[in-house]
Amino acid sequence: MALIEAAGLRKAFGDFVAVDGIDLQISAGESFGFLGPNGAGKTSTMRMIGCTSPVGGGTLRVLGMDPTTQAAQIKARLGVVPQQDALDEELTVAQNLAVFGRYFGISRAELYRKSGPLLQFAQLTEKAGAKVDTLSGGMKRRLTIARALINDPSILLLDEPTTGLDPQARHILWDRLFRLKREGVTLVLTIHYMDEAEQLCDRLVVMDHGRIVAHGSPRELIRTYASREVLEVRFDVPDHAQKAADVDGLADRVEVLADRLLLYTHDGDAALDALTDRGVHPQSTLVRRASLEDVFLRLTGRSLVE
Amino acid sequence: MTAQPTRRMPLPFPIAFRASGALVERNFAAARSYWRTFVSGFFEPVFYLFAMGVGIGALVGDIQVDGRAIPYAVFVAPAMMATSAMNGAIYDSTANVFGKLKNSKLYESVLATPLQPAEVAAGEIAWALLRGLVYSCAFLLVAAVAGFVQSWWALLAIGVCTLIGLAFASLGMAATTFMRTWNDMDYVQLAILPMFLFSATFYPLDAYPPVLQGVVQATPLYHGVALVRALMMGELGWGLLLHVGYLLALSAFGLWATTRRITRLLMT
């Protein structure tokens, strides 16, 4: 049975339709991603699942329950990592864990037993007595995740978990999330970065303007919506559209961006050779494997991080 | 999948608000870092009591209340106790709550846990009341030692002060949900100060012409002062229940409005 089930789920704020009738099935143990640009409806969907935003239309079942009437019971079994950390700045690291546990009605004795391993998981054992505002961004994020695990949640909801972190902090965080995944925690993430989606998600949906425009595993999506390889070429011109004719016919599909051309083909090197044979010499070239970024570009006509 | 948990039944106050206790615990943990503010809240009404009761009282002498001559300090002490209950409740439910609402986003993370808006409101208000309770007890002790208390009924004034606190804290928190900036907090003072000065705090109600008496009687602090004064002077009557009813009604309205506003602001 699916842990999260949505059918025709909608959410509107005044005239603005944030979520426009989406269908979802997320199973236990899965790592599921919502991918899309800002304003695509990812966060609104997450908040409805997290029972902090009333369902605007359609049906939603979380853990078999109805968020409208059983919000408290659902929330008791969720862990939520919001986009902004929202830690309790007036408390220490250890108090943040303990006080949060009390909101779930967990006994002090059990919290005492739990906080040690959670602090270790978050690599914050030495910081247990520190005030939260002395922590770095990466530390705060890890504490937020540790805090969300205090009730041993069946589902962990993470809204853009690595946004704003430096590369090293992101990698530490990925490592922590992988561990949770191995332990069987169902992860539901919204993601802004494509590499992250490829790393973390078993299955994902691409959202745009409140709708799901594609769904599948990262590999399936790449296979369906992109080619195996991509040849990127840059010219020293103000507008790359004027160079589109030069590469005509060399690839299955060509995408014109502001600063480069993307040639979708099964063999990037062959396309590059063919381009050279035509006597076209770009300023720089790059052959790479197709990524979810290309999928997104294809589906929505714009890149994800602008 | 295990069987669905049973739907939570609506339970009477305060059992339904067991979860709110966690928020009270949270505030207690946080209060350790600002205990000085906590202590200063006790001294303010005590200073007023001695400045007015002893200082001004020496000039005024005894005053006539309902045909009875009483020392001025005895008249003013209950008003100071009621006022401090109001001030404490207002501070905790406005400035404190505003900071959490706007700056720290505390409630957003609390609402992601099993706590629901009504429980958040109840938790914050309960904290304000607990703090007020400590002040009321301390104030009563000081007033009694100084000889300004004339009846054992005064012990009930502690309960009354909790009721005054409930009324003001619930209204204050509801009002805070409408505020946009710290400047809006001035409106609170604009409402509190006249009540402090004119709610038959420093002189009896009959000093006003009848029209103004009506205005004063419509404001909440007047009813709090009247109740505490009657208890501290040992002058009980059925009429006091009217004051209790007024404050209870106001509290119920405040709780309802706060819950509604928090739901509207944060559960969007």
Coordinates of C-alpha atoms in Angstrom, one line a residue:
Chain A
M1 CA 0.0 0.0 0.0
A2 CA 1.2 3.5 -0.8
L3 CA 2.2 5.7 2.1
I4 CA 1.2 8.8 0.2
E5 CA -1.6 8.8 -2.3
A6 CA -2.9 11.8 -4.1
A7 CA -5.6 12.1 -6.8
G8 CA -6.4 15.3 -8.5
L9 CA -4.7 17.2 -5.7
R10 CA -5.1 21.0 -6.0
K11 CA -4.1 24.1 -4.1
A12 CA -4.9 27.7 -5.0
F13 CA -4.0 31.0 -3.3
G14 CA -6.6 33.5 -4.5
D15 CA -6.4 33.4 -8.3
F16 CA -3.0 31.8 -8.3
V17 CA -3.2 28.0 -8.8
A18 CA -0.1 26.6 -7.1
V19 CA -0.9 22.9 -7.5
D20 CA -3.2 22.0 -10.5
G21 CA -4.5 18.5 -10.1
I22 CA -1.6 16.1 -9.5
D23 CA -1.7 12.3 -9.0
L24 CA 0.9 10.6 -6.9
Q25 CA 1.7 7.2 -5.3
I26 CA 4.7 7.0 -3.0
S27 CA 5.5 3.6 -1.5
A28 CA 7.3 2.6 1.7
G29 CA 11.1 2.7 1.6
E30 CA 11.1 4.8 -1.6
S31 CA 13.1 7.9 -2.1
F32 CA 10.8 10.2 -4.1
G33 CA 11.7 13.6 -5.5
F34 CA 9.7 16.6 -6.7
L35 CA 11.8 18.5 -9.2
G36 CA 11.0 21.9 -10.6
P37 CA 11.8 25.6 -10.6
N38 CA 10.7 28.0 -8.0
G39 CA 6.9 28.4 -8.1
A40 CA 6.3 25.0 -9.7
G41 CA 4.1 23.9 -6.7
K42 CA 6.6 21.6 -5.0
T43 CA 6.5 23.3 -1.6
S44 CA 2.8 23.7 -1.6
T45 CA 2.5 19.9 -2.3
M46 CA 4.9 19.1 0.5
R47 CA 3.0 21.3 2.9
M48 CA -0.3 19.6 2.1
I49 CA 1.4 16.3 2.8
G50 CA 2.8 17.7 6.0
C51 CA -0.7 18.8 7.1
T52 CA 0.4 22.4 7.6
S53 CA -1.6 23.5 4.6
P54 CA -5.3 22.5 4.0
V55 CA -5.9 20.4 0.9
G56 CA -7.4 22.7 -1.7
G57 CA -9.1 20.1 -3.8
G58 CA -9.0 16.4 -4.9
T59 CA -8.0 13.7 -2.4
L60 CA -4.9 13.1 -0.3
R61 CA -4.1 10.2 1.9
V62 CA -1.0 10.1 4.1
L63 CA -0.2 6.9 5.9
G64 CA -3.8 5.9 5.1
M65 CA -5.2 8.9 6.9
D66 CA -7.0 12.0 5.9
P67 CA -5.0 15.3 6.5
T68 CA -8.2 17.2 7.0
T69 CA -9.5 15.3 10.0
Q70 CA -6.4 13.4 11.3
A71 CA -3.7 15.9 11.0
A72 CA -2.3 15.4 14.5
Q73 CA -2.0 11.6 14.0
I74 CA -0.3 12.0 10.6
K75 CA 2.1 14.6 11.9
A76 CA 3.0 12.3 14.8
R77 CA 4.6 10.0 12.2
L78 CA 6.2 12.5 9.9
G79 CA 9.6 14.2 10.1
V80 CA 9.7 17.6 8.4
V81 CA 12.8 19.4 7.2
P82 CA 11.6 22.8 6.0
Q83 CA 13.3 25.0 3.5
Q84 CA 14.5 27.4 6.2
D85 CA 15.9 25.7 9.2
A86 CA 13.5 27.3 11.7
L87 CA 15.5 26.0 14.7
D88 CA 14.8 27.3 18.1
E89 CA 17.4 30.1 18.4
E90 CA 16.8 30.6 22.1
L91 CA 17.8 27.0 23.0
T92 CA 21.0 25.0 22.8
V93 CA 21.6 22.2 20.3
A94 CA 20.7 19.5 22.8
Q95 CA 17.6 21.4 24.0
N96 CA 16.4 21.7 20.4
L97 CA 16.3 18.0 20.1
A98 CA 14.8 17.5 23.6
V99 CA 12.1 20.2 23.3
F100 CA 11.1 19.0 19.9
G101 CA 10.7 15.5 21.2
R102 CA 8.4 16.8 23.9
Y103 CA 6.1 18.2 21.2
F104 CA 5.6 14.6 20.1
G105 CA 4.8 13.6 23.6
I106 CA 8.0 11.5 23.9
S107 CA 9.1 10.8 27.5
R108 CA 12.1 12.6 28.9
A109 CA 13.8 9.2 29.7
E110 CA 13.4 8.1 26.1
L111 CA 14.6 11.5 24.8
Y112 CA 17.7 11.2 26.9
R113 CA 18.4 7.8 25.4
K114 CA 17.8 9.1 21.8
S115 CA 19.6 12.4 21.7
G116 CA 23.1 10.9 22.0
P117 CA 22.9 8.8 18.8
L118 CA 21.0 11.6 16.9
L119 CA 23.7 14.2 17.8
Q120 CA 26.3 11.7 16.6
F121 CA 24.4 11.2 13.4
A122 CA 24.3 14.9 12.9
Q123 CA 28.0 15.2 13.8
L124 CA 27.2 17.7 16.5
T125 CA 28.1 15.8 19.7
E126 CA 30.7 18.4 20.7
K127 CA 28.2 21.2 20.0
A128 CA 25.5 19.8 22.3
G129 CA 25.7 22.7 24.7
A130 CA 26.1 25.4 22.1
K131 CA 23.5 28.0 21.2
V132 CA 22.0 27.4 17.8
D133 CA 23.0 30.8 16.4
T134 CA 26.7 29.9 16.8
L135 CA 26.4 27.0 14.3
S136 CA 27.4 27.0 10.6
G137 CA 24.8 26.6 7.9
G138 CA 25.7 23.0 7.3
M139 CA 25.5 22.2 11.1
K140 CA 22.1 23.9 11.3
R141 CA 20.8 21.8 8.4
R142 CA 22.1 18.6 10.0
L143 CA 20.5 19.6 13.3
T144 CA 17.2 20.2 11.6
I145 CA 17.4 16.8 10.1
A146 CA 18.3 15.2 13.4
R147 CA 15.4 17.0 15.0
A148 CA 13.0 15.7 12.3
L149 CA 14.1 12.2 13.2
I150 CA 13.3 12.4 16.9
N151 CA 10.0 10.6 16.5
D152 CA 11.4 7.8 14.3
P153 CA 9.2 9.0 11.4
S154 CA 7.7 6.7 8.8
I155 CA 8.2 9.5 6.2
L156 CA 10.8 12.2 6.1
L157 CA 9.8 15.3 4.1
L158 CA 12.7 17.4 3.0
D159 CA 12.2 20.7 1.2
E160 CA 15.3 21.6 -0.7
P161 CA 17.6 20.1 1.9
T162 CA 20.9 21.3 0.5
T163 CA 20.0 24.7 -0.8
G164 CA 22.5 27.3 0.4
L165 CA 25.1 24.9 1.5
D166 CA 28.7 24.8 0.3
P167 CA 29.8 21.7 -1.7
Q168 CA 31.4 20.0 1.3
A169 CA 28.4 20.5 3.5
R170 CA 26.2 19.1 0.7
H171 CA 28.2 16.0 0.5
I172 CA 28.1 15.3 4.2
L173 CA 24.3 15.8 4.0
W174 CA 23.9 13.4 1.1
D175 CA 25.9 10.9 3.0
R176 CA 23.4 11.2 6.0
L177 CA 20.4 10.9 3.7
F178 CA 21.9 7.8 2.0
R179 CA 22.2 6.2 5.5
L180 CA 18.5 7.0 6.3
K181 CA 17.5 5.5 2.9
R182 CA 19.4 2.3 3.7
E183 CA 17.7 2.1 7.0
G184 CA 14.4 2.1 5.1
V185 CA 13.1 5.6 5.9
T186 CA 10.9 6.8 3.1
L187 CA 12.3 10.1 1.8
V188 CA 10.2 12.7 0.0
L189 CA 12.3 15.6 -1.3
T190 CA 11.9 18.7 -3.3
I191 CA 15.0 19.4 -5.3
H192 CA 16.4 22.3 -7.1
Y193 CA 19.6 20.7 -8.2
M194 CA 19.7 18.0 -10.9
D195 CA 22.8 16.2 -9.7
E196 CA 21.1 15.8 -6.4
A197 CA 18.0 14.3 -7.9
E198 CA 20.1 11.8 -9.7
Q199 CA 22.0 10.9 -6.6
L200 CA 19.1 10.7 -4.1
C201 CA 15.9 9.8 -5.9
D202 CA 14.6 6.4 -6.9
R203 CA 11.7 8.0 -8.6
L204 CA 10.8 11.6 -9.3
V205 CA 8.2 13.8 -10.9
V206 CA 9.0 16.9 -12.8
M207 CA 6.7 19.7 -11.9
D208 CA 6.0 22.9 -13.8
H209 CA 3.2 25.4 -13.3
G210 CA 1.6 23.2 -10.7
R211 CA 1.4 20.1 -12.9
I212 CA 3.4 17.0 -13.2
V213 CA 4.9 17.0 -16.7
A214 CA 6.9 13.8 -16.4
H215 CA 7.6 11.0 -13.9
G216 CA 9.9 8.0 -13.7
S217 CA 13.3 7.0 -12.4
P218 CA 16.2 9.4 -13.3
R219 CA 17.4 6.9 -15.9
E220 CA 14.0 6.4 -17.4
L221 CA 13.5 10.1 -17.7
I222 CA 16.8 10.7 -19.4
R223 CA 16.2 7.8 -21.8
T224 CA 12.7 9.1 -22.7
Y225 CA 13.3 12.8 -22.9
A226 CA 17.0 13.2 -23.7
S227 CA 19.7 11.4 -25.8
R228 CA 22.6 9.4 -24.4
E229 CA 25.1 12.1 -24.8
V230 CA 25.2 15.9 -25.2
L231 CA 27.6 18.0 -27.2
E232 CA 27.9 21.5 -25.8
V233 CA 29.4 24.1 -28.1
R234 CA 30.1 27.8 -27.4
F235 CA 30.9 30.5 -29.8
D236 CA 32.2 34.0 -29.4
V237 CA 28.9 35.6 -30.4
P238 CA 26.4 37.7 -28.5
D239 CA 23.5 35.5 -29.7
H240 CA 23.9 31.8 -30.2
A241 CA 20.7 31.6 -32.2
Q242 CA 22.6 32.9 -35.2
K243 CA 24.9 29.8 -35.0
A244 CA 22.1 27.3 -35.0
A245 CA 22.4 26.8 -38.8
D246 CA 26.0 25.7 -38.5
V247 CA 25.1 22.7 -36.4
D248 CA 21.9 21.8 -38.4
G249 CA 21.4 18.1 -39.0
L250 CA 24.3 17.0 -36.7
A251 CA 22.1 15.9 -33.9
D252 CA 18.6 14.5 -33.1
R253 CA 17.7 17.8 -31.5
V254 CA 19.4 21.1 -30.8
E255 CA 18.6 23.4 -27.9
V256 CA 19.7 27.1 -28.1
L257 CA 20.6 28.7 -24.8
A258 CA 21.8 32.2 -24.2
D259 CA 25.4 31.2 -23.8
R260 CA 25.7 27.8 -25.7
L261 CA 24.2 25.3 -28.0
L262 CA 23.2 21.8 -26.8
L263 CA 23.3 19.0 -29.4
Y264 CA 21.4 15.9 -28.3
T265 CA 22.9 12.8 -29.9
H266 CA 23.8 9.2 -29.1
D267 CA 27.5 9.8 -29.9
G268 CA 28.8 13.2 -28.9
D269 CA 32.3 12.7 -30.3
A270 CA 31.0 11.7 -33.7
A271 CA 28.9 14.9 -33.8
L272 CA 32.0 16.9 -32.8
D273 CA 34.0 15.4 -35.6
A274 CA 31.3 16.1 -38.1
L275 CA 31.2 19.7 -36.9
T276 CA 34.9 20.1 -37.4
D277 CA 34.6 18.5 -40.8
R278 CA 32.2 21.3 -41.7
G279 CA 34.9 23.8 -40.9
V280 CA 33.1 25.2 -37.9
H281 CA 35.4 26.0 -35.0
P282 CA 33.6 26.9 -31.8
Q283 CA 35.4 28.7 -28.9
S284 CA 34.9 25.7 -26.7
T285 CA 33.2 22.3 -26.8
L286 CA 32.2 19.7 -24.2
V287 CA 30.9 16.1 -24.7
R288 CA 29.0 14.8 -21.7
R289 CA 26.3 12.3 -20.7
A290 CA 22.8 13.6 -20.7
S291 CA 21.4 14.6 -17.3
L292 CA 18.1 15.5 -15.7
E293 CA 18.9 19.1 -16.4
D294 CA 18.5 18.2 -20.1
V295 CA 15.2 16.5 -19.4
F296 CA 14.0 19.5 -17.6
L297 CA 15.0 21.8 -20.4
R298 CA 13.2 19.7 -22.9
L299 CA 10.1 19.5 -20.8
T300 CA 9.7 23.1 -19.7
G301 CA 11.8 25.0 -22.2
R302 CA 14.0 26.6 -19.5
S303 CA 16.8 25.6 -17.3
L304 CA 16.2 24.8 -13.6
V305 CA 18.6 27.1 -11.9
E306 CA 18.5 30.5 -13.6
Chain B
M1 CA -0.2 -1.3 7.5
T2 CA -1.4 -1.3 11.1
A3 CA -4.9 -0.4 12.1
Q4 CA -5.8 3.3 11.9
P5 CA -5.5 5.1 15.2
T6 CA -8.8 6.2 16.6
R7 CA -9.8 9.7 16.0
R8 CA -9.0 12.0 18.8
M9 CA -12.2 13.0 20.7
P10 CA -12.7 16.5 21.8
L11 CA -11.8 16.6 25.4
P12 CA -12.6 19.4 28.0
F13 CA -10.0 22.0 28.9
P14 CA -7.3 21.4 30.1
I15 CA -7.0 17.7 29.3
A16 CA -7.4 18.4 25.6
F17 CA -4.4 20.7 25.8
R18 CA -1.9 18.2 27.3
A19 CA 0.2 18.7 24.2
S20 CA 0.4 22.5 25.0
G21 CA 2.4 21.6 28.0
A22 CA 5.4 20.9 25.8
L23 CA 5.3 24.5 24.6
V24 CA 5.3 25.7 28.2
E25 CA 8.3 23.5 28.8
R26 CA 10.0 25.1 25.8
N27 CA 9.4 28.6 27.1
F28 CA 10.7 27.6 30.5
A29 CA 13.9 26.3 29.0
A30 CA 14.3 29.5 27.0
A31 CA 13.5 31.7 29.9
R32 CA 16.7 30.8 31.7
S33 CA 18.5 33.1 29.3
Y34 CA 16.4 36.1 30.2
W35 CA 15.7 35.6 33.9
R36 CA 16.6 39.2 34.6
T37 CA 13.5 40.4 32.7
F38 CA 11.6 37.8 34.6
V39 CA 12.7 39.2 38.0
S40 CA 12.1 42.8 37.0
G41 CA 8.5 42.0 36.2
F42 CA 7.9 41.5 39.9
F43 CA 9.4 44.7 41.1
E44 CA 7.4 47.1 38.9
P45 CA 4.1 46.7 40.7
V46 CA 5.8 46.6 44.1
F47 CA 7.5 49.9 43.4
Y48 CA 4.1 51.4 42.4
L49 CA 2.5 50.0 45.5
F50 CA 5.0 51.8 47.8
A51 CA 5.2 55.0 45.8
M52 CA 1.4 55.3 45.6
G53 CA 0.3 53.6 48.8
V54 CA 2.9 54.9 51.2
G55 CA 4.0 58.1 49.4
I56 CA 0.8 59.5 48.0
G57 CA -1.1 57.8 50.8
A58 CA 0.6 60.0 53.4
L59 CA -0.8 63.1 51.6
V60 CA -4.3 61.6 50.9
G61 CA -4.9 59.9 54.3
D62 CA -8.0 57.7 54.5
I63 CA -10.4 57.7 51.7
Q64 CA -14.2 57.0 51.7
V65 CA -15.2 53.8 49.8
D66 CA -18.9 52.8 50.1
G67 CA -19.2 54.8 53.3
R68 CA -16.2 53.3 54.9
A69 CA -12.9 55.0 55.6
I70 CA -9.9 53.0 54.6
P71 CA -6.1 53.8 54.3
Y72 CA -5.2 54.8 50.7
A73 CA -2.6 51.9 50.4
V74 CA -5.4 49.4 51.2
F75 CA -7.4 50.9 48.3
V76 CA -4.5 51.0 45.8
A77 CA -2.8 47.6 46.6
P78 CA -5.5 45.5 44.9
A79 CA -5.4 47.7 41.8
M80 CA -1.7 47.3 41.5
M81 CA -2.0 43.5 41.8
A82 CA -4.7 43.4 39.1
T83 CA -2.6 45.7 36.9
S84 CA 0.5 43.6 37.2
A85 CA -1.5 40.6 36.2
M86 CA -2.6 42.5 33.1
N87 CA 0.9 43.8 32.3
G88 CA 2.6 40.4 32.7
A89 CA 0.0 38.7 30.5
I90 CA 0.3 41.4 27.8
Y91 CA 4.1 41.3 27.7
D92 CA 4.2 37.6 27.2
S93 CA 1.4 37.5 24.7
T94 CA 2.4 40.4 22.5
A95 CA 6.1 41.2 22.3
N96 CA 7.2 37.6 23.0
V97 CA 4.7 36.1 20.6
F98 CA 5.4 38.6 17.9
G99 CA 9.1 37.7 18.0
K100 CA 8.3 34.1 17.6
L101 CA 5.8 34.7 14.9
K102 CA 7.9 37.0 12.7
N103 CA 11.6 36.4 13.5
S104 CA 12.1 32.9 14.7
K105 CA 9.3 31.1 12.8
L106 CA 9.0 29.0 15.9
Y107 CA 5.3 28.2 15.4
E108 CA 5.9 27.0 11.9
S109 CA 8.1 24.2 13.1
V110 CA 5.8 23.5 16.1
L111 CA 2.8 23.1 13.8
A112 CA 4.8 20.5 11.9
T113 CA 4.6 18.3 15.0
P114 CA 1.3 16.9 16.3
L115 CA 0.5 20.2 17.9
Q116 CA -2.5 22.1 16.3
P117 CA -3.1 25.8 16.3
A118 CA -5.5 25.7 19.3
E119 CA -2.8 23.9 21.3
V120 CA -0.2 26.4 20.3
A121 CA -2.4 29.2 21.5
A122 CA -3.2 27.4 24.7
G123 CA 0.4 26.7 25.4
E124 CA 1.6 30.3 24.9
I125 CA -1.3 31.6 27.1
A126 CA -0.7 29.0 29.8
W127 CA 2.9 30.1 30.0
A128 CA 1.9 33.7 30.4
L129 CA -0.5 32.6 33.2
L130 CA 2.1 30.6 35.0
R131 CA 4.5 33.6 35.0
G132 CA 1.7 35.8 36.2
L133 CA 0.9 33.4 38.9
V134 CA 4.4 33.7 40.3
Y135 CA 4.1 37.5 40.3
S136 CA 0.7 37.5 41.9
C137 CA 1.8 35.2 44.8
A138 CA 4.9 37.3 45.4
F139 CA 2.9 40.6 45.3
L140 CA 0.3 39.4 47.6
L141 CA 2.9 38.3 50.1
V142 CA 4.6 41.7 50.0
A143 CA 1.2 43.5 50.3
A144 CA 0.2 41.3 53.3
V145 CA 3.5 41.8 55.1
A146 CA 3.1 45.6 54.6
G147 CA -0.3 45.4 56.2
F148 CA -2.4 46.4 53.1
V149 CA -4.5 43.2 53.1
Q150 CA -7.6 43.0 55.3
S151 CA -9.0 39.6 54.6
W152 CA -8.1 36.0 54.1
W153 CA -10.3 36.1 51.0
A154 CA -7.4 37.8 49.4
L155 CA -5.9 34.3 48.7
L156 CA -8.7 34.0 46.1
A157 CA -7.3 37.1 44.4
I158 CA -4.5 34.9 43.1
G159 CA -7.1 32.9 41.1
V160 CA -8.7 36.1 40.0
C161 CA -5.4 37.5 38.7
T162 CA -5.0 34.3 36.7
L163 CA -8.4 35.0 35.2
I164 CA -7.3 38.6 34.4
G165 CA -4.2 37.2 32.9
L166 CA -6.2 34.7 30.8
A167 CA -8.4 37.5 29.4
F168 CA -5.5 39.8 28.5
A169 CA -3.1 37.1 27.3
S170 CA -5.7 35.6 24.9
L171 CA -6.8 39.1 23.6
G172 CA -3.2 40.2 23.4
M173 CA -2.1 37.2 21.4
A174 CA -5.1 37.6 19.0
A175 CA -4.1 41.3 18.5
T176 CA -0.5 40.4 17.9
T177 CA -1.4 38.2 15.0
F178 CA -2.6 41.4 13.2
M179 CA 0.6 43.3 13.7
R180 CA 3.0 43.8 10.9
T181 CA 6.0 45.6 12.5
W182 CA 7.4 46.2 15.9
N183 CA 6.0 49.7 15.7
D184 CA 2.5 48.3 15.8
M185 CA 3.3 47.3 19.4
D186 CA 2.8 50.9 20.4
Y187 CA -1.0 50.4 19.9
V188 CA -0.9 47.9 22.7
Q189 CA 0.6 50.5 25.1
L190 CA -2.0 52.9 23.8
A191 CA -4.7 50.6 25.1
I192 CA -3.0 49.5 28.2
L193 CA -1.9 52.8 29.7
P194 CA -5.4 54.5 29.9
M195 CA -6.7 51.3 31.5
F196 CA -4.0 51.3 34.1
L197 CA -4.7 55.0 34.9
F198 CA -8.5 55.2 34.8
S199 CA -9.9 51.7 35.8
A200 CA -10.8 52.9 39.3
T201 CA -7.2 52.1 40.1
F202 CA -6.1 55.2 41.9
Y203 CA -9.5 56.6 43.0
P204 CA -13.0 55.2 43.3
L205 CA -15.3 55.0 40.3
D206 CA -17.8 57.6 41.7
A207 CA -15.2 60.3 41.0
Y208 CA -16.4 60.2 37.4
P209 CA -19.6 61.6 36.0
P210 CA -22.1 58.8 35.2
V211 CA -21.3 58.7 31.5
L212 CA -17.7 58.2 32.0
Q213 CA -18.5 55.6 34.7
G214 CA -20.2 53.6 32.0
V215 CA -17.1 53.8 29.7
V216 CA -14.8 52.7 32.5
Q217 CA -17.1 49.8 33.4
A218 CA -17.0 48.6 29.9
T219 CA -13.2 48.0 30.0
P220 CA -11.7 44.7 31.3
L221 CA -9.2 46.0 33.8
Y222 CA -12.0 47.7 35.8
H223 CA -13.6 44.3 36.4
G224 CA -10.3 42.8 37.5
V225 CA -9.6 45.6 39.9
A226 CA -13.1 45.5 41.4
L227 CA -12.8 41.7 42.0
V228 CA -9.3 41.8 43.6
R229 CA -10.3 44.8 45.7
A230 CA -13.4 43.1 47.0
L231 CA -11.5 40.0 47.9
M232 CA -8.6 41.9 49.6
M233 CA -11.0 44.0 51.6
G234 CA -13.2 41.0 52.4
E235 CA -16.4 42.6 50.9
L236 CA -18.0 39.7 49.1
G237 CA -21.3 39.8 47.2
W238 CA -23.1 38.0 44.4
G239 CA -22.4 41.0 42.2
L240 CA -18.8 39.8 41.9
L241 CA -19.9 37.0 39.7
L242 CA -20.8 39.5 37.0
H243 CA -17.1 40.6 36.9
V244 CA -16.0 36.9 36.7
G245 CA -18.5 36.4 33.9
Y246 CA -17.2 39.4 32.0
L247 CA -13.6 38.2 32.2
L248 CA -14.5 34.6 31.3
A249 CA -16.4 35.8 28.2
L250 CA -13.5 37.9 27.1
S251 CA -11.1 35.0 27.6
A252 CA -13.3 32.7 25.5
F253 CA -13.5 35.2 22.8
G254 CA -9.7 35.8 22.9
L255 CA -8.9 32.1 22.7
W256 CA -11.3 31.6 19.8
A257 CA -9.9 34.6 17.9
T258 CA -6.3 33.5 18.5
T259 CA -6.8 30.0 17.3
R260 CA -8.6 31.2 14.2
R261 CA -5.9 33.8 13.4
I262 CA -3.0 31.4 13.9
T263 CA -4.8 28.9 11.6
R264 CA -5.3 31.6 9.0
L265 CA -1.7 32.9 9.2
L266 CA 0.3 29.7 9.4
M267 CA -1.9 26.9 8.0
T268 CA -2.3 28.3 4.5

